[in-house]
Coordinates of C-alpha atoms in Angstrom, one line a residue:
X1039 CA 115.2 102.8 95.4
X1040 CA 115.8 103.4 99.1
X1041 CA 112.8 104.6 101.2
X1042 CA 114.9 107.3 102.8
X1043 CA 116.0 108.7 99.4
X1044 CA 112.4 108.7 98.2
X1045 CA 111.2 110.6 101.2
X1046 CA 114.0 113.2 101.0
X1047 CA 113.3 113.7 97.3
X1048 CA 109.6 114.2 98.0
X1049 CA 110.4 116.7 100.7
X1050 CA 112.7 118.6 98.4
X1051 CA 110.0 118.7 95.7
X1052 CA 107.5 120.1 98.2
X1053 CA 110.1 122.7 99.4
X1054 CA 110.9 123.8 95.9
X1055 CA 107.2 124.1 94.9
X1056 CA 106.4 126.0 98.1
X1057 CA 109.3 128.4 97.7
X1058 CA 108.5 128.9 94.0
X1059 CA 105.0 130.0 95.0
X1060 CA 106.4 132.4 97.6
X1061 CA 104.8 130.5 100.5
X1062 CA 106.5 130.1 103.9
X1063 CA 106.3 126.9 105.9
X1064 CA 104.2 128.7 108.5
X1065 CA 101.7 129.9 105.8
X1066 CA 101.5 126.4 104.3
X1067 CA 101.0 124.8 107.7
X1068 CA 98.3 127.3 108.7
X1069 CA 96.4 126.8 105.4
X1070 CA 96.1 123.1 106.0
X1071 CA 95.7 123.0 109.8
X1072 CA 99.1 121.7 110.7
X1073 CA 102.1 123.2 112.6
X1074 CA 105.3 124.5 111.0
X1075 CA 107.3 121.7 112.5
X1076 CA 105.2 119.2 110.6
X1077 CA 106.0 120.9 107.3
X1078 CA 109.7 121.1 108.3
X1079 CA 109.8 117.4 109.0
X1080 CA 108.1 116.6 105.8
X1081 CA 110.4 118.7 103.7
X1082 CA 113.4 117.2 105.5
X1083 CA 112.2 113.7 104.5
X1084 CA 111.8 112.7 108.2
X1085 CA 108.2 111.5 107.9
X1086 CA 106.3 109.2 105.5
X1087 CA 103.2 111.2 104.8
X1088 CA 99.8 109.5 104.3
X1089 CA 97.7 110.0 101.1
X1090 CA 95.5 112.4 102.9
X1091 CA 98.4 114.5 104.2
X1092 CA 99.8 114.6 100.6
X1093 CA 96.4 115.7 99.3
X1094 CA 96.3 118.5 102.0
X1095 CA 99.8 119.6 101.0
X1096 CA 98.8 119.7 97.3
X1097 CA 95.6 121.7 98.2
X1098 CA 97.7 124.1 100.3
X1099 CA 100.0 124.6 97.4
X1100 CA 97.1 124.9 95.0
X1101 CA 98.3 122.2 92.7
X1102 CA 96.9 118.8 91.7
X1103 CA 98.3 115.9 93.7
X1104 CA 99.6 114.3 90.6
X1105 CA 101.7 117.4 89.9
X1106 CA 103.2 117.1 93.4
X1107 CA 104.2 113.5 92.8
X1108 CA 105.4 113.9 89.2
X1109 CA 107.0 117.3 89.3
X1110 CA 110.7 117.2 88.4
X1111 CA 113.2 118.1 91.1
X1112 CA 114.0 121.5 89.7
X1113 CA 112.8 125.0 90.5
X1114 CA 111.0 127.0 87.9
X1115 CA 113.1 129.7 86.2

């Protein structure tokens, strides 16, 4: 699979989880010591996050990292 597609899919998963939890980009960024623009770029698939960054995102969303990486691309109903 194409790297760009994978990054966009990951960003979309993060966005869906964040929104499902009622967390704004600003709140997530603040909780992990990043700026809102960093979260915005991640969700847009414009950056390739490191393992540590992904762990910080998972912690900020209060989910295990494995859930972040394996969660289907659908919002909870």
